[in-house]
Amino acid sequence: MRTSTSAVLLSPLAALAALNLFLADVRDGLGPFLGVFLQEKGWGPAEIGLVMTLGGLVGMAATMPMGALVDASRAKRAIIVIGSAAILAASLTILAIPQFVAVAAAQAVNGVAAAALLPAIAGLTLGLVGPAGFDRQLGRNEAFNHAGNILAAVLAGVLGWWFGLPAVFALLGAMALLGALSALAIPAAAIDHEAARGGSGAAVGEGHESIGKLLREPALVTAAITFGLFHLGNAAMLPLFGQAMVATAGADPSGLTAATVVVAQGTMIPMALVAAWLGQRSGYRLVLLLALAALPIRGVIAAAAVHYGAAWALIPVQMLDGVGAGLLGVATPGLVARILAGSGRFNLGLGFAMTAQGIGASLSTLLGGVVAQRLGYPAAFLVLGGVAVLAAGAYLIGGCPGGTAPRRPVAGPGTAAAAA
């Protein structure tokens, strides 16, 4: 009864927008604030990198099972609610017990929950709007997601300045509650579950490819390797940049971290809309190339900023973060959906791509932390930026899949919702 009453107040797509807005602060847990929080507790860069890597690897192992779960489940809203609650509980554990074992276990829980949230939201979106409206809605989803990150970062900066970093945890709890209510406001009847899994409209049990055949899809493998290498170079830059500025300039950790997030997320909003526009019209090849080009430029500017103490460089460094991450946030589910159209395994394929991303992101924090501790922060940024060259090479060697057209005919359930 509660769901149907909420649905009267919000249309399905309005509830989806609210879901992306509020879960922005929940999906990544403490995000860049975790490194600063642990740094205040006396942790070194290598220790921070290691604990984030351990948690990330556990979460990475869960991405394909979680994707398969979303494909098979008709309870996508419940998956979102349970995942949000798990991330909140893990984050409160870090606040209460900032010891290595407890933090590593909490990060593992965060990783598993986040591995469920992304395919659940993507599948929910595809089930609401259908293939015809998916590219456009992805841009809207990511725009609201980045707007939510800005809102959360501003509030976290203000609350952290007044009450210290523990206030960030309270904000995370409020966002988790609002995100859960938004998920429940989407009527279950509005979700086409066959469309949500990228199915062709065949009868149940027909037209769904085997996992082995799915993972031998050359375009999917190439895309996953490219995504993984991009995140290997990109994931550690934001938290490492915050740590570097705190360590070298003595900046306020809450305010500085919030500022880095706001600049990056503000750039991601138009980039997400541009990526959706390009993907809808010409596929995702140009989107991926632009994202890869931003990473080495960002690494060079970040290294120079830390070396020379140029605080103004925060703006271009984080704007370039917004370019890369904003484009990839749309391209990842958009390209996977096109490659696997009609397979009935969209969320499993997205889980495969997320596994590659998780490996890259987890190793990124370890790579960045070790290089920073041994050679200094500027060297770490140059190494991370240089990984984009490997990503570009993998993408070019693999034939540059751009998803200009689905490989299979696709049924279009959900068109009415897309037009709403």
Short mmCIF file of N, CA, C and O in Angstrom, two decimals, residues 96-151:
data_model
loop_
_atom_site.label_atom_id
_atom_site.label_comp_id
_atom_site.label_asym_id
_atom_site.label_seq_id
_atom_site.Cartn_x
_atom_site.Cartn_y
_atom_site.Cartn_z
N ALA A 96 33.08 3.65 14.01
CA ALA A 96 33.19 3.16 15.39
C ALA A 96 34.50 2.42 15.65
O ALA A 96 35.07 2.50 16.74
N ILE A 97 34.99 1.68 14.65
CA ILE A 97 36.20 0.85 14.83
C ILE A 97 37.17 1.09 13.67
O ILE A 97 37.24 0.29 12.73
N PRO A 98 37.94 2.18 13.70
CA PRO A 98 38.86 2.47 12.58
C PRO A 98 40.16 1.66 12.66
O PRO A 98 41.26 2.20 12.57
N GLN A 99 40.02 0.35 12.87
CA GLN A 99 41.15 -0.56 12.91
C GLN A 99 41.20 -1.35 11.60
O GLN A 99 40.18 -1.53 10.93
N PHE A 100 42.38 -1.90 11.26
CA PHE A 100 42.58 -2.48 9.95
C PHE A 100 41.57 -3.58 9.63
O PHE A 100 40.94 -3.58 8.58
N VAL A 101 41.41 -4.54 10.53
CA VAL A 101 40.54 -5.69 10.25
C VAL A 101 39.09 -5.23 10.06
O VAL A 101 38.40 -5.66 9.13
N ALA A 102 38.62 -4.36 10.95
CA ALA A 102 37.24 -3.88 10.87
C ALA A 102 37.01 -3.07 9.60
O ALA A 102 35.98 -3.22 8.93
N VAL A 103 37.96 -2.21 9.26
CA VAL A 103 37.81 -1.37 8.07
C VAL A 103 37.85 -2.24 6.81
O VAL A 103 37.08 -2.03 5.87
N ALA A 104 38.74 -3.23 6.78
CA ALA A 104 38.82 -4.12 5.62
C ALA A 104 37.52 -4.89 5.44
O ALA A 104 37.01 -5.03 4.32
N ALA A 105 36.95 -5.41 6.54
CA ALA A 105 35.69 -6.15 6.46
C ALA A 105 34.56 -5.24 6.00
O ALA A 105 33.72 -5.62 5.17
N ALA A 106 34.53 -4.02 6.53
CA ALA A 106 33.49 -3.07 6.14
C ALA A 106 33.61 -2.69 4.67
O ALA A 106 32.60 -2.56 3.96
N GLN A 107 34.83 -2.52 4.20
CA GLN A 107 35.04 -2.21 2.79
C GLN A 107 34.60 -3.37 1.89
O GLN A 107 34.12 -3.16 0.77
N ALA A 108 34.78 -4.60 2.37
CA ALA A 108 34.31 -5.75 1.60
C ALA A 108 32.79 -5.74 1.48
O ALA A 108 32.24 -6.00 0.40
N VAL A 109 32.10 -5.44 2.58
CA VAL A 109 30.64 -5.33 2.54
C VAL A 109 30.21 -4.21 1.60
O VAL A 109 29.29 -4.37 0.80
N ASN A 110 30.90 -3.08 1.67
CA ASN A 110 30.62 -1.97 0.75
C ASN A 110 30.76 -2.42 -0.69
O ASN A 110 29.93 -2.07 -1.55
N GLY A 111 31.82 -3.16 -0.98
CA GLY A 111 32.07 -3.58 -2.35
C GLY A 111 30.98 -4.50 -2.88
O GLY A 111 30.53 -4.34 -4.02
N VAL A 112 30.54 -5.45 -2.06
CA VAL A 112 29.48 -6.37 -2.49
C VAL A 112 28.18 -5.62 -2.71
O VAL A 112 27.47 -5.84 -3.71
N ALA A 113 27.83 -4.73 -1.79
CA ALA A 113 26.58 -3.97 -1.91
C ALA A 113 26.60 -3.06 -3.13
O ALA A 113 25.62 -2.97 -3.89
N ALA A 114 27.73 -2.37 -3.35
CA ALA A 114 27.84 -1.50 -4.52
C ALA A 114 27.77 -2.30 -5.81
O ALA A 114 27.23 -1.84 -6.82
N ALA A 115 28.30 -3.53 -5.78
CA ALA A 115 28.25 -4.40 -6.96
C ALA A 115 26.82 -4.76 -7.32
O ALA A 115 26.52 -5.05 -8.48
N ALA A 116 25.93 -4.75 -6.34
CA ALA A 116 24.51 -5.03 -6.62
C ALA A 116 23.77 -3.78 -7.05
O ALA A 116 22.83 -3.85 -7.87
N LEU A 117 24.15 -2.62 -6.52
CA LEU A 117 23.39 -1.40 -6.78
C LEU A 117 23.46 -0.96 -8.24
O LEU A 117 22.43 -0.59 -8.84
N LEU A 118 24.65 -0.97 -8.83
CA LEU A 118 24.78 -0.43 -10.18
C LEU A 118 23.97 -1.23 -11.20
O LEU A 118 23.19 -0.65 -11.96
N PRO A 119 24.10 -2.58 -11.26
CA PRO A 119 23.26 -3.30 -12.22
C PRO A 119 21.78 -3.23 -11.87
O PRO A 119 20.93 -3.26 -12.77
N ALA A 120 21.45 -3.14 -10.57
CA ALA A 120 20.04 -3.04 -10.20
C ALA A 120 19.43 -1.75 -10.74
O ALA A 120 18.31 -1.75 -11.26
N ILE A 121 20.16 -0.65 -10.62
CA ILE A 121 19.65 0.63 -11.13
C ILE A 121 19.62 0.62 -12.66
O ILE A 121 18.65 1.08 -13.28
N ALA A 122 20.67 0.06 -13.28
CA ALA A 122 20.69 -0.01 -14.74
C ALA A 122 19.57 -0.89 -15.26
O ALA A 122 18.88 -0.55 -16.23
N GLY A 123 19.37 -2.06 -14.62
CA GLY A 123 18.29 -2.94 -15.04
C GLY A 123 16.93 -2.32 -14.82
O GLY A 123 16.03 -2.44 -15.65
N LEU A 124 16.77 -1.66 -13.70
CA LEU A 124 15.52 -0.96 -13.40
C LEU A 124 15.23 0.09 -14.48
O LEU A 124 14.10 0.22 -14.96
N THR A 125 16.27 0.82 -14.87
CA THR A 125 16.11 1.84 -15.91
C THR A 125 15.70 1.22 -17.24
O THR A 125 14.76 1.68 -17.89
N LEU A 126 16.39 0.16 -17.65
CA LEU A 126 16.07 -0.50 -18.91
C LEU A 126 14.66 -1.08 -18.87
O LEU A 126 13.93 -1.06 -19.87
N GLY A 127 14.26 -1.58 -17.71
CA GLY A 127 12.92 -2.11 -17.58
C GLY A 127 11.83 -1.07 -17.61
O GLY A 127 10.68 -1.36 -17.95
N LEU A 128 12.17 0.16 -17.26
CA LEU A 128 11.19 1.25 -17.28
C LEU A 128 11.05 1.90 -18.65
O LEU A 128 9.94 2.23 -19.07
N VAL A 129 12.16 2.11 -19.35
CA VAL A 129 12.11 2.89 -20.59
C VAL A 129 12.31 2.04 -21.84
O VAL A 129 12.04 2.50 -22.95
N GLY A 130 12.81 0.80 -21.71
CA GLY A 130 13.05 -0.02 -22.88
C GLY A 130 14.30 0.39 -23.63
O GLY A 130 14.90 1.44 -23.35
N PRO A 131 14.76 -0.42 -24.60
CA PRO A 131 15.98 -0.12 -25.34
C PRO A 131 15.94 1.22 -26.07
O PRO A 131 16.95 1.91 -26.15
N ALA A 132 14.77 1.60 -26.61
CA ALA A 132 14.69 2.83 -27.40
C ALA A 132 15.00 4.07 -26.58
O ALA A 132 15.56 5.04 -27.09
N GLY A 133 14.65 4.06 -25.30
CA GLY A 133 14.89 5.24 -24.47
C GLY A 133 16.07 5.13 -23.55
O GLY A 133 16.31 6.03 -22.73
N PHE A 134 16.85 4.03 -23.66
CA PHE A 134 17.88 3.75 -22.67
C PHE A 134 19.03 4.76 -22.71
O PHE A 134 19.45 5.27 -21.67
N ASP A 135 19.56 5.05 -23.90
CA ASP A 135 20.69 5.99 -23.99
C ASP A 135 20.33 7.35 -23.37
O ASP A 135 21.09 7.90 -22.58
N ARG A 136 19.18 7.85 -23.76
CA ARG A 136 18.76 9.16 -23.25
C ARG A 136 18.58 9.14 -21.74
O ARG A 136 19.01 10.05 -21.04
N GLN A 137 17.95 8.07 -21.23
CA GLN A 137 17.70 8.00 -19.78
C GLN A 137 18.99 7.80 -19.00
O GLN A 137 19.11 8.26 -17.86
N LEU A 138 19.97 7.12 -19.60
CA LEU A 138 21.27 6.99 -18.94
C LEU A 138 21.89 8.35 -18.66
O LEU A 138 22.45 8.59 -17.59
N GLY A 139 21.79 9.26 -19.64
CA GLY A 139 22.31 10.61 -19.44
C GLY A 139 21.60 11.31 -18.30
O GLY A 139 22.23 11.98 -17.47
N ARG A 140 20.29 11.16 -18.24
CA ARG A 140 19.52 11.78 -17.15
C ARG A 140 19.89 11.16 -15.80
O ARG A 140 20.06 11.87 -14.81
N ASN A 141 20.00 9.82 -15.78
CA ASN A 141 20.39 9.15 -14.54
C ASN A 141 21.71 9.69 -14.01
O ASN A 141 21.85 10.01 -12.82
N GLU A 142 22.70 9.74 -14.89
CA GLU A 142 24.03 10.18 -14.46
C GLU A 142 24.04 11.66 -14.08
O GLU A 142 24.75 12.06 -13.16
N ALA A 143 23.24 12.48 -14.76
CA ALA A 143 23.15 13.89 -14.40
C ALA A 143 22.61 14.04 -12.98
O ALA A 143 23.13 14.82 -12.17
N PHE A 144 21.54 13.30 -12.66
CA PHE A 144 21.00 13.37 -11.30
C PHE A 144 21.97 12.75 -10.29
O PHE A 144 22.09 13.23 -9.15
N ASN A 145 22.68 11.71 -10.69
CA ASN A 145 23.67 11.10 -9.81
C ASN A 145 24.77 12.10 -9.45
O ASN A 145 25.16 12.24 -8.28
N HIS A 146 25.27 12.82 -10.45
CA HIS A 146 26.33 13.78 -10.19
C HIS A 146 25.80 14.99 -9.41
O HIS A 146 26.51 15.55 -8.57
N ALA A 147 24.57 15.39 -9.70
CA ALA A 147 23.97 16.47 -8.91
C ALA A 147 23.85 16.05 -7.45
O ALA A 147 24.08 16.85 -6.52
N GLY A 148 23.51 14.77 -7.22
CA GLY A 148 23.45 14.27 -5.85
C GLY A 148 24.80 14.26 -5.18
O GLY A 148 24.92 14.56 -3.98
N ASN A 149 25.84 13.95 -5.93
CA ASN A 149 27.20 14.00 -5.37
C ASN A 149 27.59 15.42 -4.99
O ASN A 149 28.27 15.64 -3.98
N ILE A 150 27.18 16.39 -5.81
CA ILE A 150 27.48 17.79 -5.48
C ILE A 150 26.76 18.19 -4.21
O ILE A 150 27.34 18.79 -3.29
N LEU A 151 25.47 17.86 -4.14
CA LEU A 151 24.69 18.18 -2.94
C LEU A 151 25.32 17.56 -1.71
O LEU A 151 25.50 18.22 -0.67
#
